[in-house]
Amino acid sequence: MNAIPQIAARPREETAPTVKPVARWTVAEVEALYQLPFMDLMHRAQQVHRENFDANEIQRSTLLSVKTGGCSEDCGYCSQAARYNTDTEREAMLPLDEVIAAAQAAKDKGASRFCMGAAWRGPKDKDLAKVSEMIRAVKGLGLQTCVTLGMLKDGQAEELKEAGLDYYNHNLDTDASFYGQVITTHKHADRIDTLGQVREAGIKVCSGGIIGMGESRRNRAALIVQLANLAPPPESVPINNLVPIPGTPLANVAPIDGFEFVRTIAAARITMPTSFVRLSAGRQEMSDELQALCFLAGANSIFYGDKLLTTGNPEADRDEALFEKLGLRPI
Ligand code: SAM
Ligand code: DTB
Ligand code: SF4
């Protein structure tokens, strides 16, 4: 089927990283991956995975919400949107010493990356200065740094880079054509713009999406294409299974079939062969066996620690026991 074309040499000024999409994959090709017999799809995903990674290694990132709740946006899945009546209350930004203590604890538990999240449409300049201090401190502990702060304005990505930021997480979340059914306060194109600013500043991109929001298989395939055709694709691709939050518009969406979720992981692995694919939100609700199928399909990263931003994640002990059973080695 699809061989990824080599990118031909281009004039110097065009070689700067951008996220301008290239036509590497089509939706029809990714739908065809989804339609493969399950065993064939797993085999193909494992082949691609083993060509690019040690299939027995797994990367671990720990998350901390440094500014929780009260968000102006209307993302239909989110506990932190001010407009929905959820159990999550608006909180002030965490003080630096609490962030440092959490990062040190994550490092002691074995995480290699520390990701700090804020419930903002985008950061104000005074907020960014505080987050930059957090990045400097976490980097100083010897951890890779990641933040997810919403949409960035001109100059903000450069400030984050200067503070020592390694990765910026900003998910496309869902297919451009489904986006307006879940979020109306900003656009899919705004997300792509921010990813461009992150790239231009020389920060690595972490971008993925949420599966199980009532989207069709075609929407899922289109999301994968939109991620895979970014030039270059994100270094890190979180695939979240919707965690239904009471009080949000998506509270009662029917859960996605586990095999369909695994197929999505495989499609991400095959189309983005050198990216880390992270089995992200929704892991707490999964059996060990379903998680193992996700790893077989090419997921090689997880969020590690008993909390995501506002919802639960498996205890570190459960993850360690699972890694032990599967012979997975953390990196
Ligand atoms: N406000 C920033 C933004 O929207 O980019 C950063 C924080 S936001 C909570 C980060 C990501 O968390 C979202 O893009 C979405 O992919 C994920 N997320 C939020 N709520 C979720 C849920 N209930 N289930 C699964 N993923 C969720
Ligand atoms: C990502 O893709 N998933 C993480 C991280 N990036 C920021 C967030 C998941 C949030 C799940 C719901 C919650 O805990 O509020
Ligand atoms: Fe705000 Fe991000 Fe939640 Fe959307 S996903 S409501 S932008 S915190």
Short mmCIF file of C-alpha atoms and ligand atoms in Angstrom, two decimals:
data_model
loop_
_atom_site.label_atom_id
_atom_site.label_comp_id
_atom_site.label_asym_id
_atom_site.label_seq_id
_atom_site.Cartn_x
_atom_site.Cartn_y
_atom_site.Cartn_z
CA MET A 1 0.00 0.00 0.00
CA ASN A 2 1.49 3.36 0.93
CA ALA A 3 5.24 3.89 0.92
CA ILE A 4 6.12 7.18 2.57
CA PRO A 5 7.71 9.32 -0.14
CA GLN A 6 11.16 10.73 0.56
CA ILE A 7 11.14 14.48 0.86
CA ALA A 8 13.24 15.85 -1.99
CA ALA A 9 15.99 18.39 -1.29
CA ARG A 10 14.53 21.89 -1.29
CA PRO A 11 16.01 25.39 -1.30
CA ARG A 12 17.40 26.45 2.09
CA GLU A 13 14.60 28.87 3.01
CA GLU A 14 11.99 26.14 2.52
CA THR A 15 13.68 23.59 4.74
CA ALA A 16 12.74 25.34 8.01
CA PRO A 17 10.29 23.15 9.89
CA THR A 18 6.66 24.02 9.32
CA VAL A 19 3.44 22.16 9.89
CA LYS A 20 2.14 22.88 6.41
CA PRO A 21 0.31 19.66 5.57
CA VAL A 22 1.75 17.42 2.86
CA ALA A 23 -0.25 14.77 1.02
CA ARG A 24 1.50 11.75 2.49
CA TRP A 25 -1.62 9.75 3.37
CA THR A 26 -5.20 9.91 2.12
CA VAL A 27 -8.30 9.21 4.19
CA ALA A 28 -9.14 6.30 1.85
CA GLU A 29 -5.74 4.71 2.55
CA VAL A 30 -6.16 5.02 6.30
CA GLU A 31 -9.73 3.69 6.11
CA ALA A 32 -8.27 0.72 4.21
CA LEU A 33 -5.91 0.11 7.15
CA TYR A 34 -8.91 0.10 9.51
CA GLN A 35 -10.62 -2.44 7.26
CA LEU A 36 -7.75 -4.95 7.30
CA PRO A 37 -8.40 -8.21 9.15
CA PHE A 38 -7.36 -7.54 12.76
CA MET A 39 -4.42 -9.98 12.68
CA ASP A 40 -3.07 -8.46 9.46
CA LEU A 41 -3.35 -4.97 10.90
CA MET A 42 -1.52 -6.02 14.09
CA HIS A 43 1.20 -7.70 12.03
CA ARG A 44 1.72 -4.63 9.88
CA ALA A 45 1.77 -2.31 12.91
CA GLN A 46 4.33 -4.55 14.67
CA GLN A 47 6.51 -4.61 11.55
CA VAL A 48 6.54 -0.82 11.31
CA HIS A 49 7.05 -0.54 15.07
CA ARG A 50 10.03 -2.91 15.08
CA GLU A 51 11.66 -1.16 12.13
CA ASN A 52 11.74 2.05 14.17
CA PHE A 53 11.75 1.17 17.87
CA ASP A 54 12.66 -1.52 20.36
CA ALA A 55 9.21 -3.11 20.75
CA ASN A 56 9.87 -3.93 24.42
CA GLU A 57 10.56 -0.35 25.50
CA ILE A 58 8.07 2.18 26.80
CA GLN A 59 8.36 5.89 27.57
CA ARG A 60 6.63 7.40 30.62
CA SER A 61 5.43 10.99 31.09
CA THR A 62 3.83 12.34 34.26
CA LEU A 63 1.13 15.02 34.11
CA LEU A 64 0.38 17.84 36.53
CA SER A 65 -2.44 20.35 36.24
CA VAL A 66 -0.79 23.64 37.22
CA LYS A 67 -3.94 25.70 36.61
CA THR A 68 -7.21 23.83 36.96
CA GLY A 69 -10.74 24.75 35.89
CA GLY A 70 -12.56 27.93 34.93
CA CYS A 71 -11.70 27.69 31.23
CA SER A 72 -13.51 30.00 28.79
CA GLU A 73 -13.73 27.37 26.02
CA ASP A 74 -16.63 25.02 25.29
CA CYS A 75 -14.83 21.72 24.47
CA GLY A 76 -17.69 19.25 24.90
CA TYR A 77 -15.58 16.62 26.67
CA CYS A 78 -13.82 18.79 29.22
CA SER A 79 -14.32 18.87 32.98
CA GLN A 80 -12.51 22.23 33.12
CA ALA A 81 -14.82 24.30 30.91
CA ALA A 82 -16.38 26.94 33.19
CA ARG A 83 -19.73 26.73 31.41
CA TYR A 84 -20.42 23.08 32.34
CA ASN A 85 -21.58 22.00 35.75
CA THR A 86 -18.87 19.46 36.59
CA ASP A 87 -17.17 18.44 39.83
CA THR A 88 -14.03 20.39 38.85
CA GLU A 89 -13.74 23.78 40.55
CA ARG A 90 -11.67 26.71 39.36
CA GLU A 91 -8.33 26.89 41.20
CA ALA A 92 -5.45 29.37 41.28
CA MET A 93 -2.14 28.56 39.59
CA LEU A 94 -0.01 26.18 41.65
CA PRO A 95 2.95 27.74 43.44
CA LEU A 96 6.41 26.92 42.06
CA ASP A 97 7.48 24.87 45.09
CA GLU A 98 4.51 22.49 44.68
CA VAL A 99 5.34 22.01 41.01
CA ILE A 100 8.98 21.26 41.82
CA ALA A 101 7.96 18.75 44.52
CA ALA A 102 5.60 16.97 42.09
CA ALA A 103 8.25 16.88 39.37
CA GLN A 104 10.86 15.48 41.76
CA ALA A 105 8.38 12.80 42.90
CA ALA A 106 7.66 11.90 39.25
CA LYS A 107 11.38 11.63 38.55
CA ASP A 108 11.87 9.46 41.63
CA LYS A 109 9.11 7.15 40.35
CA GLY A 110 10.91 6.84 37.00
CA ALA A 111 9.15 9.30 34.66
CA SER A 112 11.40 10.79 31.97
CA ARG A 113 9.12 13.70 31.01
CA PHE A 114 7.00 16.06 33.10
CA CYS A 115 4.00 17.65 31.41
CA MET A 116 2.26 20.67 32.91
CA GLY A 117 -1.27 21.55 31.82
CA ALA A 118 -3.32 24.73 32.20
CA ALA A 119 -7.05 25.21 31.56
CA TRP A 120 -6.68 28.22 29.30
CA ARG A 121 -7.82 29.23 25.84
CA GLY A 122 -4.25 30.53 25.74
CA PRO A 123 -1.78 32.03 28.22
CA LYS A 124 -1.64 35.72 29.14
CA ASP A 125 1.92 37.11 29.10
CA LYS A 126 2.06 37.30 32.91
CA ASP A 127 0.94 33.63 33.14
CA LEU A 128 3.58 32.63 30.63
CA ALA A 129 6.32 34.18 32.78
CA LYS A 130 5.22 31.96 35.69
CA VAL A 131 5.05 28.84 33.52
CA SER A 132 8.52 29.67 32.16
CA GLU A 133 9.86 29.65 35.74
CA MET A 134 8.27 26.21 36.22
CA ILE A 135 9.87 24.93 33.01
CA ARG A 136 13.32 26.20 34.09
CA ALA A 137 12.96 24.49 37.47
CA VAL A 138 11.69 21.15 36.09
CA LYS A 139 14.38 21.13 33.41
CA GLY A 140 16.90 21.77 36.20
CA LEU A 141 15.84 18.49 37.84
CA GLY A 142 16.97 16.64 34.70
CA LEU A 143 13.50 15.90 33.31
CA GLN A 144 12.28 16.53 29.78
CA THR A 145 9.65 19.28 29.85
CA CYS A 146 6.25 19.55 28.18
CA VAL A 147 3.46 22.07 28.62
CA THR A 148 -0.08 22.33 27.29
CA LEU A 149 -1.42 25.86 27.64
CA GLY A 150 -3.82 26.34 24.72
CA MET A 151 -3.34 28.64 21.74
CA LEU A 152 -0.15 30.70 21.56
CA LYS A 153 0.30 34.28 20.40
CA ASP A 154 3.32 35.58 18.48
CA GLY A 155 6.50 35.41 20.53
CA GLN A 156 5.13 33.10 23.24
CA ALA A 157 6.59 29.90 21.77
CA GLU A 158 10.02 31.56 21.61
CA GLU A 159 9.72 32.52 25.29
CA LEU A 160 8.91 28.90 26.18
CA LYS A 161 11.84 27.63 24.11
CA GLU A 162 14.13 30.07 25.86
CA ALA A 163 12.95 28.67 29.23
CA GLY A 164 14.04 25.17 28.14
CA LEU A 165 10.80 23.66 26.86
CA ASP A 166 11.26 20.38 24.98
CA TYR A 167 7.65 19.58 23.90
CA TYR A 168 4.42 21.53 23.46
CA ASN A 169 1.20 19.49 23.63
CA HIS A 170 -1.65 20.81 21.53
CA ASN A 171 -4.06 18.20 20.22
CA LEU A 172 -5.99 18.42 16.98
CA ASP A 173 -8.46 16.38 19.04
CA THR A 174 -10.75 15.34 16.19
CA ASP A 175 -11.24 15.50 12.42
CA ALA A 176 -11.58 19.07 11.09
CA SER A 177 -15.04 18.21 9.72
CA PHE A 178 -16.29 16.95 13.13
CA TYR A 179 -14.55 19.63 15.23
CA GLY A 180 -17.47 22.09 15.17
CA GLN A 181 -19.77 19.48 16.71
CA VAL A 182 -17.55 19.29 19.80
CA ILE A 183 -15.97 22.74 20.09
CA THR A 184 -17.25 26.09 18.82
CA THR A 185 -15.13 28.67 20.67
CA HIS A 186 -12.03 28.03 18.55
CA LYS A 187 -11.31 26.29 15.27
CA HIS A 188 -9.30 23.32 14.08
CA ALA A 189 -7.31 25.78 11.91
CA ASP A 190 -6.38 27.74 15.09
CA ARG A 191 -4.87 24.53 16.50
CA ILE A 192 -2.78 24.06 13.33
CA ASP A 193 -1.57 27.69 13.60
CA THR A 194 -0.31 27.12 17.13
CA LEU A 195 1.46 23.93 16.06
CA GLY A 196 3.20 26.01 13.36
CA GLN A 197 4.39 28.53 15.95
CA VAL A 198 5.69 25.73 18.16
CA ARG A 199 7.64 24.21 15.24
CA GLU A 200 9.04 27.55 14.14
CA ALA A 201 10.37 28.11 17.66
CA GLY A 202 12.23 24.77 17.52
CA ILE A 203 10.07 23.00 20.13
CA LYS A 204 9.04 19.38 19.56
CA VAL A 205 5.35 18.82 18.85
CA CYS A 206 3.05 16.57 20.86
CA SER A 207 -0.34 16.36 19.15
CA GLY A 208 -3.04 13.74 18.99
CA GLY A 209 -6.71 13.42 19.67
CA ILE A 210 -9.66 11.90 21.47
CA ILE A 211 -11.46 8.79 20.24
CA GLY A 212 -15.00 7.86 21.24
CA MET A 213 -16.75 11.24 21.03
CA GLY A 214 -19.43 9.94 18.65
CA GLU A 215 -17.27 10.46 15.57
CA SER A 216 -17.41 8.03 12.65
CA ARG A 217 -14.60 5.71 11.57
CA ARG A 218 -14.07 8.06 8.63
CA ASN A 219 -13.62 10.93 11.11
CA ARG A 220 -11.06 8.85 13.00
CA ALA A 221 -9.18 8.06 9.79
CA ALA A 222 -9.28 11.75 8.82
CA LEU A 223 -7.85 12.79 12.21
CA ILE A 224 -4.98 10.34 11.73
CA VAL A 225 -4.37 11.73 8.22
CA GLN A 226 -4.40 15.33 9.51
CA LEU A 227 -1.75 14.39 12.10
CA ALA A 228 0.36 12.19 9.80
CA ASN A 229 0.41 14.79 7.01
CA LEU A 230 1.82 17.52 9.23
CA ALA A 231 5.30 18.24 7.96
CA PRO A 232 7.00 16.86 9.93
CA PRO A 233 4.50 14.72 11.88
CA PRO A 234 4.36 15.26 15.67
CA GLU A 235 7.19 13.58 17.58
CA SER A 236 4.62 12.47 20.14
CA VAL A 237 1.02 11.44 19.39
CA PRO A 238 -1.32 11.02 22.38
CA ILE A 239 -4.40 8.93 21.60
CA ASN A 240 -6.99 9.55 24.31
CA ASN A 241 -10.07 7.43 24.87
CA LEU A 242 -12.85 9.79 25.95
CA VAL A 243 -13.26 9.87 29.73
CA PRO A 244 -16.94 10.77 30.05
CA ILE A 245 -17.37 13.65 32.48
CA PRO A 246 -20.78 14.11 34.13
CA GLY A 247 -22.14 17.58 33.37
CA THR A 248 -20.47 17.89 29.93
CA PRO A 249 -22.31 17.49 26.61
CA LEU A 250 -20.41 14.24 25.95
CA ALA A 251 -21.21 12.68 29.33
CA ASN A 252 -23.45 10.00 27.85
CA VAL A 253 -21.77 9.11 24.56
CA ALA A 254 -21.65 5.33 24.02
CA PRO A 255 -18.13 4.01 24.75
CA ILE A 256 -16.09 2.98 21.72
CA ASP A 257 -15.44 -0.69 21.02
CA GLY A 258 -12.02 -1.72 22.34
CA PHE A 259 -10.90 -3.22 19.02
CA GLU A 260 -11.78 -0.01 17.19
CA PHE A 261 -9.59 1.86 19.67
CA VAL A 262 -6.73 -0.61 19.07
CA ARG A 263 -7.17 -0.18 15.30
CA THR A 264 -6.79 3.57 15.78
CA ILE A 265 -3.50 3.05 17.64
CA ALA A 266 -2.31 0.79 14.80
CA ALA A 267 -3.28 3.39 12.19
CA ALA A 268 -1.30 6.03 14.10
CA ARG A 269 1.71 3.70 14.35
CA ILE A 270 1.71 2.80 10.65
CA THR A 271 1.21 6.36 9.40
CA MET A 272 3.64 7.97 11.87
CA PRO A 273 6.35 5.29 12.06
CA THR A 274 8.98 7.27 13.99
CA SER A 275 6.63 9.07 16.41
CA PHE A 276 6.01 7.97 19.96
CA VAL A 277 2.34 6.95 20.15
CA ARG A 278 0.99 7.50 23.66
CA LEU A 279 -1.84 5.43 25.07
CA SER A 280 -3.29 8.38 27.01
CA ALA A 281 -6.58 9.13 28.79
CA GLY A 282 -8.98 6.28 29.42
CA ARG A 283 -6.34 3.75 30.46
CA GLN A 284 -7.77 3.38 33.97
CA GLU A 285 -10.97 1.96 32.53
CA MET A 286 -9.06 -0.55 30.33
CA SER A 287 -8.18 -4.11 31.23
CA ASP A 288 -4.53 -5.15 31.23
CA GLU A 289 -5.29 -7.24 28.15
CA LEU A 290 -6.71 -4.27 26.20
CA GLN A 291 -3.68 -2.17 27.13
CA ALA A 292 -1.40 -5.01 25.96
CA LEU A 293 -3.22 -5.02 22.59
CA CYS A 294 -2.60 -1.26 22.35
CA PHE A 295 1.12 -1.86 22.97
CA LEU A 296 1.08 -4.64 20.36
CA ALA A 297 -0.53 -2.16 17.94
CA GLY A 298 2.44 0.16 18.45
CA ALA A 299 1.71 2.36 21.46
CA ASN A 300 5.05 2.95 23.20
CA SER A 301 4.33 5.67 25.71
CA ILE A 302 1.92 6.26 28.60
CA PHE A 303 0.97 8.83 31.20
CA TYR A 304 2.38 7.55 34.45
CA GLY A 305 1.04 8.50 37.88
CA ASP A 306 -2.32 8.18 39.57
CA LYS A 307 -3.86 11.33 38.08
CA LEU A 308 -4.18 12.84 34.61
CA LEU A 309 -5.37 16.48 34.85
CA THR A 310 -8.65 16.08 36.74
CA THR A 311 -9.41 12.36 36.30
CA GLY A 312 -7.79 9.15 37.46
CA ASN A 313 -5.03 7.10 35.87
CA PRO A 314 -3.75 3.65 36.92
CA GLU A 315 -1.57 3.62 40.05
CA ALA A 316 2.15 3.35 39.29
CA ASP A 317 2.17 -0.07 41.01
CA ARG A 318 -0.44 -1.42 38.59
CA ASP A 319 1.62 -0.17 35.63
CA GLU A 320 4.79 -1.68 37.02
CA ALA A 321 3.08 -5.04 37.52
CA LEU A 322 1.78 -4.92 33.94
CA PHE A 323 5.20 -4.01 32.52
CA GLU A 324 6.67 -6.91 34.50
CA LYS A 325 4.11 -9.34 33.06
CA LEU A 326 4.74 -8.09 29.52
CA GLY A 327 8.53 -7.72 29.84
CA LEU A 328 8.25 -4.02 28.92
CA ARG A 329 11.25 -1.89 29.90
CA PRO A 330 10.71 1.79 30.77
CA ILE A 331 13.05 4.24 29.02
N1 SAM B 1 -6.43 24.01 27.48
C1 SAM B 1 -5.41 23.39 26.73
C2 SAM B 1 -5.89 22.80 25.43
O1 SAM B 1 -7.09 22.63 25.26
O2 SAM B 1 -5.05 22.48 24.60
C3 SAM B 1 -4.65 22.33 27.51
C4 SAM B 1 -5.41 21.40 28.42
S1 SAM B 1 -6.59 20.32 27.64
C5 SAM B 1 -7.39 19.62 29.05
C6 SAM B 1 -5.54 19.02 26.99
C7 SAM B 1 -6.17 17.87 26.28
O3 SAM B 1 -6.77 16.98 27.20
C8 SAM B 1 -7.27 18.14 25.30
O4 SAM B 1 -6.81 18.62 24.06
C9 SAM B 1 -7.90 16.77 25.16
O5 SAM B 1 -7.27 16.04 24.13
C10 SAM B 1 -7.60 16.10 26.50
N2 SAM B 1 -8.82 15.86 27.27
C11 SAM B 1 -9.51 16.76 27.99
N3 SAM B 1 -10.59 16.21 28.56
C12 SAM B 1 -10.62 14.91 28.17
C13 SAM B 1 -11.50 13.82 28.43
N4 SAM B 1 -12.58 13.97 29.18
N5 SAM B 1 -11.20 12.62 27.88
C14 SAM B 1 -10.11 12.47 27.11
N6 SAM B 1 -9.24 13.47 26.84
C15 SAM B 1 -9.48 14.68 27.35
C1 DTB B 2 -3.30 14.52 26.27
O1 DTB B 2 -3.41 14.21 25.06
N1 DTB B 2 -3.97 13.94 27.24
C2 DTB B 2 -3.64 14.54 28.52
C3 DTB B 2 -2.52 15.55 28.14
N2 DTB B 2 -2.48 15.45 26.71
C4 DTB B 2 -2.62 16.93 28.60
C5 DTB B 2 -4.83 15.09 29.23
C6 DTB B 2 -5.92 14.05 29.44
C7 DTB B 2 -7.00 14.67 30.23
C8 DTB B 2 -8.05 13.67 30.64
C9 DTB B 2 -9.16 14.27 31.38
C10 DTB B 2 -8.76 14.93 32.68
O2 DTB B 2 -7.99 14.36 33.48
O3 DTB B 2 -9.27 16.02 32.95
FE1 SF4 B 3 -10.27 24.67 28.08
FE2 SF4 B 3 -8.46 22.94 27.10
FE3 SF4 B 3 -10.66 22.06 28.45
FE4 SF4 B 3 -10.95 23.10 26.02
S1 SF4 B 3 -9.78 21.22 26.55
S2 SF4 B 3 -12.21 23.57 27.84
S3 SF4 B 3 -9.38 24.69 26.03
S4 SF4 B 3 -8.98 23.27 29.28
#
